[in-house]
């Protein structure tokens, strides 16, 4: 029998939340005992009071990570040993599937159907992939000749700061900590203040898997306190960040003001989906709806701009109107719900502001309303605008909500010009049956991933990241290990 909303409601009520900072293998209160609330956006109710880490707590966590790194309890372990522990952690995520899924569903409003089938299994799979890959990374020998041996080693950097957003709390934490830990670093993770619960439970499961004390520390807190302290810290060797472009620029300034730590950024997006007359229009419409409405549109690579050939405009607008109106926001603990609330009332207000602005410049096709349920006003209808001018906020700003902007193009050159007319370059989709067009336009589109006849193609085998102001960091694939290692040359004369 499939699980019901009553089952998940009962299971959620029975959860025990971890609320302290996880430092040196144990939960601690914040240094000054400060706390902040994490709120269920579906109800507006407080879930828990969480330790509000600040600079003193970051100092303690970094010192713990440095001590573990220098002791070589983890960095000096054989690759096979690290692999075993990380694989054990991946299995623990699977063993605690429902618990971890509920934590993210409660914290950020993600539908339980998604966290159960996509988020937690995906996090476990990506952790397993990096664990399986770590003992297949080889060092090099330079062809010096003579009585010289020049070895080029890939060595861990030391203490890695990781700052992740709230839209995929567990997944994006794993994207960064998996390769960082795999190559032998220590990690200090700062989860988003809206979504600390799964990160704190992850740390506890990592200890259960056998990760040594101090190798993974988690400090919840506010961005301008804990996040800033991590960015400015003189003893953090590298910082990996996913979030807004504005905040990413701030971390670059922090690096310049402190120790010139490398900062790997994956930031905003305004991704286009281009539909040509020879495309499978129903498939394109179905994926266009998924590409903007999945996760309530709270995805950096969401295909928020639909660019259609002018001959298709009426047809595609009708298809998207129908698909948007078939989706209704609902209780995220109901397995039938496809669309939950936004992460907070404040974020829903921001999205509603963009919708109101859009009404003044474009044609509202579907949706457009913000919905209140009890103390929550975080629900926003799937919204579609047509006839969107290129200089309109709908076409230029990252809304981070379920709002689709439809524009038309005349020919290939016009389509590419519209697609590239953005400061972002994270992803793009292209719909055509013409292989030559697909390949030639893929070369011209300015984005880190081009998905042909699909949307947001993703795998741990391929790198994820962007161009322009979408940042330059790459998560996933073998390339993800590069961020967390340095090349060291050891030259021996004999």
GROMACS .gro file of C-alpha atoms in nm:
model
  494
    1UNK     CA    1   0.000   0.000   0.000
    2UNK     CA    2   0.135   0.342  -0.094
    3UNK     CA    3   0.203   0.585   0.187
    4UNK     CA    4  -0.057   0.854   0.248
    5UNK     CA    5  -0.062   1.212   0.366
    6UNK     CA    6  -0.171   1.082   0.705
    7UNK     CA    7   0.137   0.858   0.719
    8UNK     CA    8   0.376   1.142   0.641
    9UNK     CA    9   0.198   1.382   0.877
   10UNK     CA   10   0.234   1.132   1.161
   11UNK     CA   11   0.597   1.057   1.071
   12UNK     CA   12   0.678   1.428   1.055
   13UNK     CA   13   0.529   1.488   1.399
   14UNK     CA   14   0.753   1.215   1.541
   15UNK     CA   15   1.079   1.355   1.404
   16UNK     CA   16   1.356   1.463   1.636
   17UNK     CA   17   1.546   1.769   1.512
   18UNK     CA   18   1.918   1.829   1.565
   19UNK     CA   19   1.959   2.193   1.662
   20UNK     CA   20   2.321   2.256   1.766
   21UNK     CA   21   2.642   2.330   1.580
   22UNK     CA   22   2.820   2.006   1.487
   23UNK     CA   23   3.185   2.068   1.573
   24UNK     CA   24   3.459   1.814   1.642
   25UNK     CA   25   3.217   1.524   1.638
   26UNK     CA   26   2.948   1.653   1.873
   27UNK     CA   27   2.661   1.899   1.895
   28UNK     CA   28   2.734   2.225   2.075
   29UNK     CA   29   2.530   2.538   2.144
   30UNK     CA   30   2.643   2.857   1.976
   31UNK     CA   31   2.930   3.028   2.157
   32UNK     CA   32   2.697   3.301   2.286
   33UNK     CA   33   2.392   3.067   2.310
   34UNK     CA   34   2.218   3.265   2.034
   35UNK     CA   35   1.947   3.085   1.835
   36UNK     CA   36   1.725   3.143   1.533
   37UNK     CA   37   1.399   2.988   1.417
   38UNK     CA   38   1.356   2.757   1.121
   39UNK     CA   39   0.999   2.777   0.991
   40UNK     CA   40   0.779   2.536   0.797
   41UNK     CA   41   0.676   2.746   0.495
   42UNK     CA   42   0.368   2.531   0.433
   43UNK     CA   43   0.215   2.629   0.767
   44UNK     CA   44   0.412   2.929   0.889
   45UNK     CA   45   0.482   2.741   1.214
   46UNK     CA   46   0.820   2.725   1.386
   47UNK     CA   47   0.986   2.385   1.349
   48UNK     CA   48   1.282   2.437   1.583
   49UNK     CA   49   1.518   2.687   1.744
   50UNK     CA   50   1.861   2.635   1.586
   51UNK     CA   51   2.203   2.736   1.717
   52UNK     CA   52   2.298   3.066   1.556
   53UNK     CA   53   2.664   3.021   1.478
   54UNK     CA   54   2.881   3.331   1.444
   55UNK     CA   55   3.250   3.410   1.403
   56UNK     CA   56   3.352   3.236   1.727
   57UNK     CA   57   3.178   2.917   1.620
   58UNK     CA   58   3.334   2.931   1.274
   59UNK     CA   59   3.673   2.975   1.442
   60UNK     CA   60   3.612   2.663   1.651
   61UNK     CA   61   3.495   2.461   1.351
   62UNK     CA   62   3.789   2.566   1.134
   63UNK     CA   63   4.033   2.485   1.413
   64UNK     CA   64   3.873   2.143   1.446
   65UNK     CA   65   3.903   2.085   1.073
   66UNK     CA   66   4.267   2.201   1.071
   67UNK     CA   67   4.357   1.976   1.360
   68UNK     CA   68   4.199   1.675   1.186
   69UNK     CA   69   4.375   1.760   0.860
   70UNK     CA   70   4.719   1.797   1.015
   71UNK     CA   71   4.677   1.478   1.216
   72UNK     CA   72   4.627   1.298   0.882
   73UNK     CA   73   4.355   1.089   1.043
   74UNK     CA   74   4.157   1.138   0.720
   75UNK     CA   75   4.393   1.288   0.462
   76UNK     CA   76   4.650   1.020   0.542
   77UNK     CA   77   4.399   0.736   0.521
   78UNK     CA   78   4.427   0.515   0.215
   79UNK     CA   79   4.190   0.598  -0.070
   80UNK     CA   80   4.026   0.261  -0.014
   81UNK     CA   81   3.965   0.352   0.351
   82UNK     CA   82   3.803   0.685   0.266
   83UNK     CA   83   3.600   0.513  -0.003
   84UNK     CA   84   3.463   0.258   0.243
   85UNK     CA   85   3.344   0.527   0.486
   86UNK     CA   86   3.184   0.743   0.217
   87UNK     CA   87   3.005   0.442   0.071
   88UNK     CA   88   2.880   0.360   0.419
   89UNK     CA   89   2.746   0.715   0.448
   90UNK     CA   90   2.570   0.683   0.112
   91UNK     CA   91   2.399   0.368   0.238
   92UNK     CA   92   2.298   0.540   0.562
   93UNK     CA   93   2.125   0.809   0.356
   94UNK     CA   94   1.929   0.534   0.183
   95UNK     CA   95   1.855   0.365   0.515
   96UNK     CA   96   1.718   0.695   0.649
   97UNK     CA   97   1.541   0.787   0.326
   98UNK     CA   98   1.207   0.889   0.474
   99UNK     CA   99   1.361   1.082   0.763
  100UNK     CA  100   1.594   1.283   0.539
  101UNK     CA  101   1.315   1.345   0.287
  102UNK     CA  102   1.084   1.473   0.560
  103UNK     CA  103   1.349   1.707   0.699
  104UNK     CA  104   1.384   1.889   0.366
  105UNK     CA  105   1.010   1.881   0.298
  106UNK     CA  106   0.934   2.042   0.634
  107UNK     CA  107   1.220   2.292   0.617
  108UNK     CA  108   1.163   2.431   0.267
  109UNK     CA  109   0.824   2.303   0.147
  110UNK     CA  110   0.949   2.061  -0.117
  111UNK     CA  111   0.681   1.801  -0.208
  112UNK     CA  112   0.749   1.473  -0.030
  113UNK     CA  113   0.716   1.287  -0.360
  114UNK     CA  114   1.022   1.478  -0.486
  115UNK     CA  115   1.239   1.450  -0.177
  116UNK     CA  116   1.166   1.076  -0.155
  117UNK     CA  117   1.224   0.993  -0.520
  118UNK     CA  118   1.473   1.257  -0.636
  119UNK     CA  119   1.654   1.454  -0.367
  120UNK     CA  120   1.764   1.195  -0.111
  121UNK     CA  121   1.828   0.908  -0.357
  122UNK     CA  122   2.013   1.152  -0.581
  123UNK     CA  123   2.231   1.272  -0.293
  124UNK     CA  124   2.317   0.911  -0.202
  125UNK     CA  125   2.397   0.824  -0.564
  126UNK     CA  126   2.621   1.129  -0.611
  127UNK     CA  127   2.805   1.055  -0.287
  128UNK     CA  128   2.854   0.696  -0.401
  129UNK     CA  129   2.978   0.807  -0.743
  130UNK     CA  130   3.247   1.030  -0.593
  131UNK     CA  131   3.345   0.760  -0.344
  132UNK     CA  132   3.381   0.508  -0.625
  133UNK     CA  133   3.589   0.754  -0.829
  134UNK     CA  134   3.834   0.865  -0.560
  135UNK     CA  135   4.070   0.568  -0.592
  136UNK     CA  136   4.084   0.604  -0.969
  137UNK     CA  137   4.257   0.942  -0.974
  138UNK     CA  138   4.622   0.899  -1.071
  139UNK     CA  139   4.924   1.120  -1.015
  140UNK     CA  140   5.178   1.190  -1.291
  141UNK     CA  141   5.544   1.139  -1.369
  142UNK     CA  142   5.705   1.407  -1.584
  143UNK     CA  143   5.925   1.286  -1.877
  144UNK     CA  144   6.243   1.448  -1.743
  145UNK     CA  145   6.486   1.178  -1.854
  146UNK     CA  146   6.833   1.128  -1.707
  147UNK     CA  147   6.878   1.071  -1.336
  148UNK     CA  148   6.572   1.275  -1.238
  149UNK     CA  149   6.232   1.173  -1.111
  150UNK     CA  150   5.966   1.448  -1.115
  151UNK     CA  151   5.641   1.341  -0.954
  152UNK     CA  152   5.329   1.558  -0.988
  153UNK     CA  153   5.094   1.488  -0.699
  154UNK     CA  154   4.734   1.593  -0.650
  155UNK     CA  155   4.713   1.683  -0.282
  156UNK     CA  156   4.420   1.801  -0.065
  157UNK     CA  157   4.410   2.171   0.015
  158UNK     CA  158   4.325   2.149   0.385
  159UNK     CA  159   4.007   2.307   0.524
  160UNK     CA  160   3.727   2.372   0.276
  161UNK     CA  161   3.447   2.617   0.351
  162UNK     CA  162   3.116   2.521   0.191
  163UNK     CA  163   2.812   2.749   0.174
  164UNK     CA  164   2.498   2.608   0.015
  165UNK     CA  165   2.148   2.742  -0.057
  166UNK     CA  166   1.805   2.627   0.056
  167UNK     CA  167   1.651   2.505  -0.270
  168UNK     CA  168   1.816   2.160  -0.257
  169UNK     CA  169   1.956   2.151   0.098
  170UNK     CA  170   2.086   1.795   0.113
  171UNK     CA  171   2.167   1.751  -0.255
  172UNK     CA  172   2.382   2.061  -0.297
  173UNK     CA  173   2.566   1.997   0.028
  174UNK     CA  174   2.659   1.652  -0.105
  175UNK     CA  175   2.762   1.796  -0.445
  176UNK     CA  176   3.038   1.987  -0.267
  177UNK     CA  177   3.136   1.787   0.038
  178UNK     CA  178   3.155   1.455  -0.150
  179UNK     CA  179   3.455   1.547  -0.371
  180UNK     CA  180   3.611   1.765  -0.101
  181UNK     CA  181   3.608   1.480   0.151
  182UNK     CA  182   3.695   1.215  -0.105
  183UNK     CA  183   4.037   1.366  -0.177
  184UNK     CA  184   4.119   1.406   0.194
  185UNK     CA  185   4.012   1.756   0.299
  186UNK     CA  186   3.827   1.866   0.609
  187UNK     CA  187   3.502   2.059   0.554
  188UNK     CA  188   3.315   2.333   0.738
  189UNK     CA  189   2.961   2.346   0.601
  190UNK     CA  190   2.733   2.648   0.647
  191UNK     CA  191   2.380   2.551   0.539
  192UNK     CA  192   2.127   2.818   0.447
  193UNK     CA  193   1.950   2.957   0.750
  194UNK     CA  194   1.617   2.851   0.596
  195UNK     CA  195   1.722   2.484   0.575
  196UNK     CA  196   1.966   2.364   0.844
  197UNK     CA  197   1.792   2.042   0.948
  198UNK     CA  198   1.915   1.788   0.691
  199UNK     CA  199   2.274   1.917   0.707
  200UNK     CA  200   2.288   1.866   1.083
  201UNK     CA  201   2.148   1.514   1.054
  202UNK     CA  202   2.393   1.442   0.770
  203UNK     CA  203   2.684   1.528   0.999
  204UNK     CA  204   2.558   1.286   1.261
  205UNK     CA  205   2.518   1.009   1.002
  206UNK     CA  206   2.871   1.079   0.875
  207UNK     CA  207   3.005   1.015   1.225
  208UNK     CA  208   2.804   0.693   1.236
  209UNK     CA  209   2.962   0.592   0.905
  210UNK     CA  210   3.308   0.633   1.060
  211UNK     CA  211   3.415   0.981   0.950
  212UNK     CA  212   3.676   1.095   1.207
  213UNK     CA  213   3.602   1.383   1.442
  214UNK     CA  214   3.669   1.726   1.297
  215UNK     CA  215   3.665   1.616   0.933
  216UNK     CA  216   3.311   1.744   0.877
  217UNK     CA  217   3.179   2.035   1.082
  218UNK     CA  218   2.840   2.202   1.033
  219UNK     CA  219   2.773   2.555   1.159
  220UNK     CA  220   2.419   2.682   1.102
  221UNK     CA  221   2.371   3.056   1.115
  222UNK     CA  222   2.292   3.370   0.922
  223UNK     CA  223   2.474   3.469   0.607
  224UNK     CA  224   2.605   3.801   0.733
  225UNK     CA  225   2.742   3.632   1.046
  226UNK     CA  226   2.850   3.271   0.994
  227UNK     CA  227   2.877   3.296   0.614
  228UNK     CA  228   3.081   3.614   0.625
  229UNK     CA  229   3.307   3.473   0.898
  230UNK     CA  230   3.377   3.167   0.683
  231UNK     CA  231   3.452   3.380   0.377
  232UNK     CA  232   3.688   3.608   0.569
  233UNK     CA  233   3.860   3.333   0.765
  234UNK     CA  234   4.239   3.335   0.733
  235UNK     CA  235   4.268   2.958   0.785
  236UNK     CA  236   4.013   2.840   0.529
  237UNK     CA  237   4.199   2.715   0.221
  238UNK     CA  238   3.915   2.721  -0.031
  239UNK     CA  239   3.551   2.820  -0.038
  240UNK     CA  240   3.278   2.660  -0.252
  241UNK     CA  241   2.950   2.847  -0.287
  242UNK     CA  242   2.615   2.800  -0.456
  243UNK     CA  243   2.368   3.085  -0.433
  244UNK     CA  244   2.291   3.428  -0.569
  245UNK     CA  245   2.530   3.620  -0.792
  246UNK     CA  246   2.525   3.913  -0.551
  247UNK     CA  247   2.638   3.695  -0.261
  248UNK     CA  248   2.897   3.523  -0.481
  249UNK     CA  249   3.057   3.860  -0.555
  250UNK     CA  250   3.066   3.927  -0.183
  251UNK     CA  251   3.263   3.605  -0.125
  252UNK     CA  252   3.516   3.714  -0.385
  253UNK     CA  253   3.566   4.036  -0.189
  254UNK     CA  254   3.605   3.837   0.132
  255UNK     CA  255   3.880   3.630  -0.030
  256UNK     CA  256   4.064   3.945  -0.137
  257UNK     CA  257   4.033   4.094   0.209
  258UNK     CA  258   4.165   3.780   0.379
  259UNK     CA  259   4.403   3.513   0.250
  260UNK     CA  260   4.331   3.499  -0.126
  261UNK     CA  261   4.157   3.165  -0.087
  262UNK     CA  262   4.019   3.031  -0.416
  263UNK     CA  263   3.642   3.078  -0.433
  264UNK     CA  264   3.438   2.849  -0.656
  265UNK     CA  265   3.105   3.003  -0.750
  266UNK     CA  266   2.788   2.856  -0.894
  267UNK     CA  267   2.546   3.146  -0.898
  268UNK     CA  268   2.234   3.272  -1.076
  269UNK     CA  269   2.069   3.191  -1.404
  270UNK     CA  270   1.806   3.307  -1.654
  271UNK     CA  271   1.813   3.002  -1.875
  272UNK     CA  272   1.639   3.000  -2.215
  273UNK     CA  273   1.463   2.714  -2.393
  274UNK     CA  274   1.455   2.756  -2.772
  275UNK     CA  275   1.177   2.582  -2.966
  276UNK     CA  276   1.197   2.552  -3.346
  277UNK     CA  277   0.912   2.454  -3.583
  278UNK     CA  278   1.048   2.103  -3.641
  279UNK     CA  279   1.046   2.018  -3.268
  280UNK     CA  280   0.821   1.770  -3.092
  281UNK     CA  281   0.594   2.043  -2.960
  282UNK     CA  282   0.417   1.840  -2.693
  283UNK     CA  283   0.747   1.714  -2.553
  284UNK     CA  284   0.885   2.068  -2.563
  285UNK     CA  285   0.579   2.205  -2.381
  286UNK     CA  286   0.584   1.928  -2.122
  287UNK     CA  287   0.951   1.986  -2.045
  288UNK     CA  288   0.910   2.364  -2.054
  289UNK     CA  289   0.648   2.335  -1.780
  290UNK     CA  290   0.866   2.099  -1.578
  291UNK     CA  291   1.170   2.320  -1.633
  292UNK     CA  292   1.009   2.619  -1.465
  293UNK     CA  293   0.750   2.473  -1.225
  294UNK     CA  294   0.949   2.187  -1.073
  295UNK     CA  295   1.064   2.275  -0.720
  296UNK     CA  296   0.836   2.580  -0.744
  297UNK     CA  297   1.080   2.733  -0.994
  298UNK     CA  298   1.343   2.761  -0.721
  299UNK     CA  299   1.628   2.625  -0.933
  300UNK     CA  300   1.930   2.822  -1.050
  301UNK     CA  301   1.917   2.650  -1.390
  302UNK     CA  302   1.537   2.675  -1.428
  303UNK     CA  303   1.437   2.735  -1.790
  304UNK     CA  304   1.257   3.057  -1.705
  305UNK     CA  305   1.257   3.197  -2.061
  306UNK     CA  306   1.072   3.010  -2.339
  307UNK     CA  307   1.181   3.135  -2.680
  308UNK     CA  308   0.954   3.002  -2.955
  309UNK     CA  309   0.952   3.054  -3.331
  310UNK     CA  310   0.687   3.312  -3.418
  311UNK     CA  311   0.489   3.053  -3.615
  312UNK     CA  312   0.450   2.847  -3.295
  313UNK     CA  313   0.351   3.124  -3.056
  314UNK     CA  314  -0.023   3.066  -3.039
  315UNK     CA  315   0.016   2.688  -3.012
  316UNK     CA  316   0.288   2.693  -2.744
  317UNK     CA  317   0.116   2.961  -2.537
  318UNK     CA  318  -0.201   2.751  -2.531
  319UNK     CA  319  -0.008   2.440  -2.431
  320UNK     CA  320   0.173   2.617  -2.146
  321UNK     CA  321  -0.148   2.780  -2.026
  322UNK     CA  322  -0.310   2.437  -2.003
  323UNK     CA  323  -0.016   2.283  -1.819
  324UNK     CA  324   0.013   2.572  -1.573
  325UNK     CA  325  -0.358   2.564  -1.492
  326UNK     CA  326  -0.341   2.187  -1.432
  327UNK     CA  327  -0.095   2.244  -1.146
  328UNK     CA  328  -0.223   2.360  -0.811
  329UNK     CA  329  -0.005   2.423  -0.506
  330UNK     CA  330  -0.082   2.181  -0.225
  331UNK     CA  331   0.026   2.026   0.104
  332UNK     CA  332   0.388   1.911   0.056
  333UNK     CA  333   0.323   1.611   0.285
  334UNK     CA  334   0.063   1.481   0.040
  335UNK     CA  335   0.228   1.236  -0.204
  336UNK     CA  336  -0.005   1.365  -0.478
  337UNK     CA  337   0.123   1.723  -0.449
  338UNK     CA  338   0.341   1.837  -0.738
  339UNK     CA  339   0.384   2.199  -0.631
  340UNK     CA  340   0.451   2.309  -0.275
  341UNK     CA  341   0.502   2.651  -0.118
  342UNK     CA  342   0.793   2.882  -0.176
  343UNK     CA  343   1.065   2.865   0.088
  344UNK     CA  344   0.923   3.154   0.293
  345UNK     CA  345   0.658   3.422   0.305
  346UNK     CA  346   0.925   3.680   0.227
  347UNK     CA  347   1.044   3.499  -0.084
  348UNK     CA  348   0.686   3.451  -0.202
  349UNK     CA  349   0.631   3.825  -0.156
  350UNK     CA  350   0.938   3.890  -0.372
  351UNK     CA  351   0.810   3.661  -0.648
  352UNK     CA  352   0.466   3.824  -0.627
  353UNK     CA  353   0.636   4.160  -0.677
  354UNK     CA  354   0.788   4.041  -1.004
  355UNK     CA  355   0.448   3.912  -1.115
  356UNK     CA  356   0.285   4.246  -1.037
  357UNK     CA  357   0.555   4.427  -1.233
  358UNK     CA  358   0.508   4.184  -1.521
  359UNK     CA  359   0.137   4.263  -1.547
  360UNK     CA  360   0.234   4.616  -1.648
  361UNK     CA  361   0.457   4.509  -1.937
  362UNK     CA  362   0.347   4.168  -2.065
  363UNK     CA  363   0.036   3.956  -2.116
  364UNK     CA  364  -0.059   3.735  -1.822
  365UNK     CA  365  -0.161   3.398  -1.965
  366UNK     CA  366  -0.205   3.188  -1.652
  367UNK     CA  367  -0.172   3.207  -1.274
  368UNK     CA  368  -0.040   3.521  -1.114
  369UNK     CA  369  -0.180   3.487  -0.762
  370UNK     CA  370  -0.016   3.449  -0.423
  371UNK     CA  371  -0.216   3.217  -0.197
  372UNK     CA  372  -0.242   3.220   0.183
  373UNK     CA  373  -0.297   2.904   0.387
  374UNK     CA  374  -0.324   2.968   0.759
  375UNK     CA  375  -0.018   3.160   0.870
  376UNK     CA  376   0.158   3.092   0.541
  377UNK     CA  377   0.136   3.314   0.236
  378UNK     CA  378   0.415   3.125   0.063
  379UNK     CA  379   0.209   2.960  -0.212
  380UNK     CA  380   0.234   3.107  -0.563
  381UNK     CA  381   0.037   2.982  -0.861
  382UNK     CA  382   0.227   2.858  -1.168
  383UNK     CA  383   0.242   3.172  -1.379
  384UNK     CA  384   0.290   3.226  -1.753
  385UNK     CA  385   0.348   3.554  -1.933
  386UNK     CA  386   0.354   3.604  -2.310
  387UNK     CA  387   0.464   3.899  -2.527
  388UNK     CA  388   0.745   3.969  -2.282
  389UNK     CA  389   0.969   4.260  -2.390
  390UNK     CA  390   1.344   4.195  -2.372
  391UNK     CA  391   1.398   4.490  -2.139
  392UNK     CA  392   1.129   4.374  -1.895
  393UNK     CA  393   1.229   4.241  -1.551
  394UNK     CA  394   1.055   3.915  -1.640
  395UNK     CA  395   1.311   3.860  -1.915
  396UNK     CA  396   1.618   3.980  -1.730
  397UNK     CA  397   1.602   3.911  -1.356
  398UNK     CA  398   1.634   3.576  -1.182
  399UNK     CA  399   1.290   3.551  -1.020
  400UNK     CA  400   1.353   3.210  -0.859
  401UNK     CA  401   0.987   3.120  -0.869
  402UNK     CA  402   0.727   2.949  -1.092
  403UNK     CA  403   0.713   3.232  -1.346
  404UNK     CA  404   0.766   3.165  -1.719
  405UNK     CA  405   0.839   3.442  -1.971
  406UNK     CA  406   0.753   3.359  -2.335
  407UNK     CA  407   0.916   3.546  -2.622
  408UNK     CA  408   0.915   3.485  -2.998
  409UNK     CA  409   1.196   3.481  -3.255
  410UNK     CA  410   1.208   3.503  -3.635
  411UNK     CA  411   1.509   3.290  -3.724
  412UNK     CA  412   1.818   3.120  -3.578
  413UNK     CA  413   2.023   3.438  -3.545
  414UNK     CA  414   1.737   3.615  -3.368
  415UNK     CA  415   1.690   3.316  -3.136
  416UNK     CA  416   2.058   3.308  -3.039
  417UNK     CA  417   2.066   3.684  -2.985
  418UNK     CA  418   1.765   3.665  -2.751
  419UNK     CA  419   1.906   3.363  -2.567
  420UNK     CA  420   2.244   3.525  -2.508
  421UNK     CA  421   2.099   3.865  -2.410
  422UNK     CA  422   2.155   3.807  -2.038
  423UNK     CA  423   2.431   3.849  -1.783
  424UNK     CA  424   2.386   3.483  -1.694
  425UNK     CA  425   2.506   3.167  -1.867
  426UNK     CA  426   2.418   2.862  -1.664
  427UNK     CA  427   2.202   2.646  -1.890
  428UNK     CA  428   2.002   2.644  -2.212
  429UNK     CA  429   1.771   2.402  -2.391
  430UNK     CA  430   1.726   2.358  -2.765
  431UNK     CA  431   1.435   2.179  -2.934
  432UNK     CA  432   1.479   2.064  -3.295
  433UNK     CA  433   1.497   1.745  -3.500
  434UNK     CA  434   1.773   1.895  -3.716
  435UNK     CA  435   2.105   1.758  -3.586
  436UNK     CA  436   2.306   2.019  -3.775
  437UNK     CA  437   2.107   2.301  -3.619
  438UNK     CA  438   2.134   2.141  -3.275
  439UNK     CA  439   2.512   2.116  -3.294
  440UNK     CA  440   2.579   2.453  -3.456
  441UNK     CA  441   2.351   2.648  -3.221
  442UNK     CA  442   2.487   2.463  -2.919
  443UNK     CA  443   2.826   2.611  -3.007
  444UNK     CA  444   2.677   2.962  -3.020
  445UNK     CA  445   2.469   2.955  -2.702
  446UNK     CA  446   2.653   3.102  -2.404
  447UNK     CA  447   2.582   2.854  -2.127
  448UNK     CA  448   2.761   2.584  -1.931
  449UNK     CA  449   2.517   2.306  -2.025
  450UNK     CA  450   2.315   2.285  -2.346
  451UNK     CA  451   2.033   2.029  -2.331
  452UNK     CA  452   1.903   1.921  -2.672
  453UNK     CA  453   1.544   1.792  -2.685
  454UNK     CA  454   1.529   1.784  -2.306
  455UNK     CA  455   1.568   2.024  -2.015
  456UNK     CA  456   1.838   2.054  -1.751
  457UNK     CA  457   2.025   1.734  -1.842
  458UNK     CA  458   2.227   1.627  -1.539
  459UNK     CA  459   2.452   1.341  -1.431
  460UNK     CA  460   2.738   1.291  -1.185
  461UNK     CA  461   2.943   1.199  -1.493
  462UNK     CA  462   2.919   1.551  -1.644
  463UNK     CA  463   3.021   1.888  -1.496
  464UNK     CA  464   2.757   2.136  -1.382
  465UNK     CA  465   2.831   2.507  -1.384
  466UNK     CA  466   2.804   2.820  -1.591
  467UNK     CA  467   2.955   3.108  -1.782
  468UNK     CA  468   2.940   3.485  -1.733
  469UNK     CA  469   2.774   3.588  -1.405
  470UNK     CA  470   2.648   3.236  -1.343
  471UNK     CA  471   2.992   3.169  -1.197
  472UNK     CA  472   3.281   2.948  -1.298
  473UNK     CA  473   3.280   2.663  -1.048
  474UNK     CA  474   3.205   2.311  -1.166
  475UNK     CA  475   3.028   2.054  -0.953
  476UNK     CA  476   2.995   1.685  -1.040
  477UNK     CA  477   3.214   1.472  -1.271
  478UNK     CA  478   3.584   1.403  -1.232
  479UNK     CA  479   3.643   1.776  -1.279
  480UNK     CA  480   3.485   1.845  -0.940
  481UNK     CA  481   3.794   1.699  -0.768
  482UNK     CA  482   4.014   1.969  -0.925
  483UNK     CA  483   3.864   2.243  -0.706
  484UNK     CA  484   3.971   2.072  -0.386
  485UNK     CA  485   4.324   1.966  -0.477
  486UNK     CA  486   4.654   2.139  -0.554
  487UNK     CA  487   4.933   2.017  -0.779
  488UNK     CA  488   5.256   1.952  -0.592
  489UNK     CA  489   5.580   1.869  -0.772
  490UNK     CA  490   5.834   1.645  -0.597
  491UNK     CA  491   6.165   1.638  -0.787
  492UNK     CA  492   6.425   1.374  -0.698
  493UNK     CA  493   6.776   1.349  -0.838
  494UNK     CA  494   6.931   1.003  -0.810
   0.00000   0.00000   0.00000
